[in-house]
């Protein structure tokens, strides 16, 4: 099978390790060829990167985001003339999705769309950038409607996509596998991070990892922590991530009294694991959250989780209340604070939830199983697209009127 992928994420071009590079390299073990067209916003003249013998990462210089679809289509058509792809995939249903739909119309190659976000039927996402995201919403629905198959990562995504796609489209939920925390690799740096934060052995570090954007509800987390830190003098809050709300949230922390609250800023994905190793509790206050690789990463470091029922990881059974997580209603700050206080006070409960979380993550998110399912899904997509359509004779196209 020869596969062409339209993508925005260009991190597989970097020297540093990361999920994108690992995922594409592993996918390449299951296909004859995988070429990935990634957006490159700077004119650096980078050549294609041969990531593995079967995987190439091809930069597409894109001076403006609106040009990506056209420029990626042009490069994709040129590569198709040389290699003859069996399938085109797309990182998301927006700009890469548009490129894939246009590619399908020009070549007849079936397309499989990846949907890992939480855009459709999500008012909070629409409010983030009202004009742009409404355009993306309309574009995404058109792309999903033209797709031969759609891969989602959780049950909520599955429901949303089934409401948008056309009849006959193949849709399957295949979780995103993740690298796990490794004490041998990450433990020494985790210890250095705790020392740098001035933490004693008995101190409890509460960790948030994610984009600092309104949809994440980090402001609620700051208010909860500000209310409980006078009671729990050993508690510290560390926020890892950047985003459009960074300055606003730091101002809020100063207003609330920023004692024992640290903003680490953006941390590259290949460097984030020591932060999990340094922490004692992982929190995510978002009211609505897709599956979320952060849950898997946190559990791999044996961190107990405090999250809301709006998390896809809860609905899919990765975060289970009382087993490996404490789960509260979205927006219930009192319940969130009580759950956090309970874990801060009870090291035995933290250890028990964390240990079970690590076992669950390893059981549910085997990398090789996800890859085999992905390859089988692509095989079915190609077979369904190639299957001849059954056409009825003209005299049978319309059902006869019922008698009487």
XYZ file of C-alpha atoms in Angstrom:
404
model
C 0.000 0.000 0.000
C 1.300 3.469 -0.961
C -0.105 6.318 1.146
C 0.057 10.106 0.806
C -0.725 12.215 3.872
C -1.686 15.898 3.880
C -0.606 17.462 7.189
C 0.112 20.757 8.947
C 2.322 19.462 11.766
C 5.953 19.675 10.613
C 7.608 18.384 13.797
C 8.719 15.203 12.063
C 11.236 17.406 10.216
C 12.945 18.251 13.503
C 15.908 16.405 14.935
C 14.208 16.025 18.324
C 12.118 12.968 19.083
C 8.342 13.374 19.362
C 4.961 11.740 18.822
C 4.681 12.797 15.171
C 8.048 11.322 14.256
C 7.456 8.093 16.200
C 3.938 7.605 14.810
C 4.919 8.083 11.171
C 7.974 5.853 11.544
C 5.856 3.082 13.041
C 3.109 3.479 10.403
C 5.850 3.065 7.794
C 6.440 -0.479 9.078
C 2.939 -1.430 7.894
C 2.898 0.139 4.410
C 5.032 0.020 1.290
C 5.356 3.797 1.160
C 4.214 6.793 3.246
C 4.854 10.335 2.014
C 3.775 13.167 4.329
C 3.284 16.700 2.984
C 3.813 19.119 5.886
C 3.392 22.883 6.040
C 6.663 24.833 6.181
C 6.082 28.515 6.969
C 9.694 29.657 6.451
C 11.522 29.517 3.135
C 14.447 27.405 4.311
C 14.768 25.268 1.213
C 14.613 22.076 3.241
C 14.774 18.867 1.185
C 12.423 15.967 1.914
C 13.501 14.037 5.001
C 13.823 10.274 4.632
C 12.598 9.387 8.104
C 12.795 5.618 7.501
C 13.264 3.521 4.352
C 9.510 3.717 3.715
C 8.635 7.171 5.140
C 9.398 10.604 3.668
C 8.483 13.926 5.268
C 8.111 16.498 2.471
C 8.039 20.210 3.391
C 5.647 22.413 1.414
C 6.646 26.069 1.674
C 3.444 27.967 2.519
C 3.856 31.760 2.875
C 0.245 32.112 4.087
C -2.001 29.472 5.728
C -4.735 29.963 3.128
C -2.330 28.750 0.431
C -1.554 25.382 1.997
C -4.359 23.424 0.332
C -3.463 24.592 -3.190
C 0.299 24.218 -2.738
C 0.026 20.814 -1.071
C -2.347 19.666 -3.832
C 0.165 20.694 -6.502
C 2.988 18.812 -4.790
C 0.741 15.826 -4.113
C -0.238 15.530 -7.772
C 3.430 15.619 -8.783
C 4.302 12.889 -6.285
C 1.303 10.819 -7.408
C 2.535 10.853 -10.998
C 5.807 9.343 -9.779
C 4.541 6.856 -7.214
C 0.834 6.120 -7.831
C -0.724 6.242 -4.346
C -3.447 3.852 -3.249
C -4.820 6.107 -0.494
C -4.597 9.715 0.667
C -5.003 10.592 4.339
C -5.373 13.911 6.089
C -4.247 15.118 9.500
C -7.539 16.943 10.080
C -10.683 17.840 8.101
C -9.760 21.485 7.569
C -6.929 22.805 5.358
C -5.338 19.346 4.897
C -8.816 17.938 4.375
C -9.547 20.387 1.567
C -6.277 19.427 -0.142
C -7.237 15.744 0.111
C -10.717 16.290 -1.347
C -9.266 18.196 -4.301
C -6.657 15.456 -4.740
C -9.397 12.824 -4.817
C -11.339 14.753 -7.448
C -8.248 14.997 -9.674
C -6.998 11.430 -9.226
C -9.856 9.238 -7.989
C -7.693 8.058 -5.098
C -9.855 7.366 -1.997
C -9.297 9.535 1.083
C -9.352 8.761 4.793
C -9.773 11.741 7.133
C -8.384 11.899 10.680
C -10.659 13.609 13.221
C -8.961 14.012 16.614
C -10.401 17.363 17.575
C -13.657 18.459 19.170
C -14.867 21.031 16.687
C -18.298 20.000 15.469
C -21.186 20.761 17.837
C -18.795 22.581 20.193
C -19.936 26.151 20.993
C -16.820 26.808 23.097
C -14.572 26.075 20.111
C -16.656 28.364 17.899
C -16.380 31.187 20.440
C -12.566 31.020 20.487
C -12.315 32.556 17.001
C -15.907 33.141 15.863
C -15.295 34.104 12.242
C -12.418 31.747 11.427
C -13.775 28.726 13.279
C -17.204 29.041 11.663
C -15.482 28.880 8.280
C -13.476 25.865 9.481
C -16.669 24.242 10.767
C -18.345 24.567 7.376
C -15.198 23.427 5.552
C -14.739 20.444 7.850
C -18.303 19.263 7.317
C -17.839 19.433 3.533
C -14.604 17.437 3.777
C -16.170 14.779 6.027
C -19.048 14.517 3.560
C -16.601 13.724 0.743
C -14.438 11.265 2.714
C -14.375 7.537 2.025
C -13.521 6.858 5.655
C -13.002 8.776 8.897
C -10.887 7.710 11.843
C -11.828 9.124 15.255
C -10.233 8.581 18.655
C -13.153 8.486 21.101
C -16.881 7.832 21.349
C -17.933 11.484 21.350
C -15.998 12.059 18.124
C -17.725 8.980 16.724
C -21.211 10.335 17.486
C -20.355 13.738 16.020
C -18.924 12.288 12.823
C -21.826 9.896 12.274
C -24.112 12.946 12.346
C -22.029 14.702 9.682
C -20.786 12.051 7.240
C -22.770 10.558 4.378
C -24.291 7.084 4.437
C -21.779 4.387 3.554
C -18.724 6.199 4.901
C -16.505 3.914 6.958
C -16.005 5.305 10.467
C -13.937 3.680 13.208
C -12.594 4.710 16.603
C -8.890 3.856 16.914
C -7.138 5.377 19.962
C -3.958 7.406 19.589
C -1.081 5.436 21.121
C 1.495 7.376 23.086
C 5.003 6.986 24.353
C 5.161 6.289 28.088
C 7.134 7.823 30.925
C 10.405 5.953 31.419
C 12.101 6.321 34.837
C 15.477 5.348 33.375
C 15.214 8.034 30.709
C 13.273 10.736 32.557
C 13.775 10.135 36.284
C 16.969 12.147 36.809
C 15.544 15.230 35.121
C 12.286 14.837 37.056
C 14.281 14.993 40.302
C 16.123 18.095 39.079
C 12.793 19.768 38.268
C 11.533 19.205 41.801
C 14.728 20.676 43.215
C 14.477 23.673 40.868
C 10.928 24.293 42.129
C 12.156 24.121 45.711
C 10.010 21.106 46.560
C 10.644 18.887 49.549
C 9.915 15.165 49.481
C 6.614 15.671 51.309
C 5.423 18.453 48.985
C 2.645 17.628 46.502
C 3.005 18.947 42.961
C -0.253 19.322 41.004
C 0.362 19.350 37.245
C -1.622 20.692 34.284
C -0.310 20.076 30.752
C -2.129 21.627 27.816
C -2.875 24.668 25.736
C -3.648 27.824 27.697
C -6.893 28.641 25.914
C -10.419 29.401 27.179
C -11.709 25.931 26.270
C -9.317 24.373 28.821
C -10.887 26.335 31.746
C -7.513 26.878 33.418
C -8.976 29.973 35.108
C -11.223 27.628 37.092
C -8.212 25.550 38.124
C -6.413 28.675 39.368
C -9.430 29.706 41.444
C -9.790 26.222 42.939
C -6.110 26.059 43.830
C -6.151 29.565 45.328
C -9.004 28.496 47.621
C -7.297 25.363 48.929
C -3.610 26.249 49.126
C -3.914 27.979 52.521
C -5.210 24.716 53.969
C -2.740 22.536 52.045
C 0.562 24.304 52.613
C 2.431 21.439 50.937
C 0.564 21.864 47.621
C 2.116 23.469 44.525
C 0.610 24.003 41.068
C 2.650 23.757 37.866
C 1.138 24.691 34.496
C 2.944 23.463 31.385
C 1.859 24.934 28.060
C 1.466 28.115 26.078
C -1.413 29.663 24.231
C -3.552 32.741 23.654
C -4.621 32.987 27.291
C -1.099 32.905 28.797
C -0.882 36.574 29.786
C -4.477 36.705 31.017
C -3.999 33.637 33.224
C -0.746 34.929 34.673
C -2.519 38.195 35.508
C -5.269 36.195 37.208
C -2.695 34.234 39.223
C -1.097 37.478 40.397
C -4.529 38.809 41.347
C -5.303 35.644 43.307
C -1.863 35.646 44.863
C 0.590 33.630 42.815
C 2.192 31.882 45.793
C 3.174 28.301 44.833
C 1.840 28.675 41.263
C 4.401 28.257 38.469
C 3.922 28.783 34.724
C 6.511 26.730 32.832
C 5.408 27.966 29.396
C 5.555 25.864 26.256
C 7.593 22.666 26.572
C 8.372 20.567 23.453
C 6.543 17.263 23.516
C 9.723 15.188 23.652
C 10.782 17.078 26.803
C 7.513 16.932 28.741
C 7.855 13.507 30.371
C 10.137 14.659 33.222
C 7.355 17.050 34.288
C 5.030 14.076 34.767
C 7.743 12.307 36.726
C 8.188 15.341 38.990
C 4.455 15.639 39.744
C 2.163 13.854 42.215
C -1.278 14.627 40.717
C -2.488 15.394 37.186
C -5.475 17.703 36.669
C -7.575 18.747 33.701
C -10.506 21.105 34.395
C -11.794 21.303 30.781
C -15.563 20.884 30.476
C -15.154 19.197 27.084
C -11.930 17.446 26.098
C -11.101 14.982 23.298
C -9.386 11.743 24.246
C -6.209 13.584 25.161
C -2.711 12.113 24.965
C -1.934 13.973 28.205
C -4.052 11.505 30.186
C -2.087 8.583 28.795
C 1.244 10.285 29.471
C 0.211 11.163 33.030
C -0.997 7.653 33.781
C 2.216 6.183 32.401
C 4.003 8.090 35.190
C 1.574 6.612 37.770
C -0.154 9.936 38.376
C -3.712 9.887 39.733
C -6.039 12.067 37.662
C -8.650 14.669 38.567
C -10.829 15.469 35.572
C -14.411 16.203 34.529
C -17.067 13.977 33.005
C -16.678 15.940 29.786
C -13.370 14.225 29.014
C -13.368 11.743 26.152
C -10.990 9.624 28.229
C -13.792 9.236 30.807
C -16.432 8.309 28.247
C -14.101 5.798 26.596
C -13.240 4.121 29.887
C -9.606 5.168 30.205
C -10.242 7.399 33.236
C -12.558 5.465 35.571
C -13.899 7.140 38.702
C -12.552 5.493 41.835
C -10.259 3.187 39.866
C -7.565 5.432 38.431
C -9.152 8.890 38.617
C -11.486 11.171 40.513
C -14.168 12.454 38.140
C -16.354 15.513 38.836
C -19.149 17.340 36.982
C -17.904 19.969 34.509
C -17.787 23.421 36.092
C -18.447 22.197 39.642
C -15.540 24.003 41.313
C -16.497 22.834 44.784
C -16.410 19.185 43.725
C -13.161 19.740 41.831
C -11.576 21.297 44.909
C -12.788 18.481 47.150
C -11.354 15.842 44.831
C -8.030 17.656 44.655
C -7.926 18.094 48.443
C -8.652 14.410 48.939
C -5.668 13.404 46.812
C -3.339 15.972 48.377
C -4.175 14.614 51.826
C -4.022 10.893 51.002
C -0.715 9.566 49.614
C -2.015 5.986 49.753
C -4.958 6.869 47.526
C -2.623 8.696 45.138
C -0.390 5.627 44.893
C -3.289 3.208 44.395
C -4.999 5.259 41.669
C -1.675 5.946 39.963
C -0.638 2.306 39.932
C -3.953 1.181 38.443
C -3.824 4.001 35.907
C -0.478 2.828 34.602
C -1.785 -0.722 34.265
C -4.910 0.464 32.418
C -2.945 2.669 30.016
C -0.596 -0.160 29.092
C -3.509 -2.546 28.608
C -5.690 -0.247 26.489
C -3.117 1.631 24.410
C -0.785 -0.914 22.919
C 1.057 0.788 20.051
C 1.206 -2.235 17.784
C -2.491 -3.007 18.175
C -3.426 0.518 17.056
C -1.130 0.242 14.041
C -2.613 -3.081 12.941
C -6.125 -1.691 13.276
C -5.129 1.376 11.243
C -3.692 -0.731 8.415
C -6.829 -2.922 8.344
C -9.022 0.206 8.294
C -7.105 1.599 5.334
C -7.407 -1.744 3.509
C -11.192 -1.637 3.970
C -11.305 1.988 2.771
C -9.521 1.112 -0.463
C -11.605 -2.029 -1.028
C -14.888 -0.159 -0.463
C -13.865 2.635 -2.852
C -12.936 0.137 -5.561
C -16.035 -2.043 -5.177
C -18.398 -1.665 -8.142
C -21.636 0.105 -7.345
C -24.790 -1.931 -7.852
C -26.961 -0.165 -10.430
C -30.577 -1.263 -10.788
C -32.209 -1.626 -14.190
C -34.291 1.444 -15.098
C -37.598 -0.359 -14.537
C -36.559 -1.146 -10.921
C -35.099 2.218 -9.958
C -38.451 3.446 -8.598
C -40.547 1.313 -6.310
C -44.085 0.654 -7.589
C -46.902 2.427 -5.846
C -48.574 0.277 -3.214
C -51.909 -1.239 -4.216
C -55.014 -0.118 -2.467
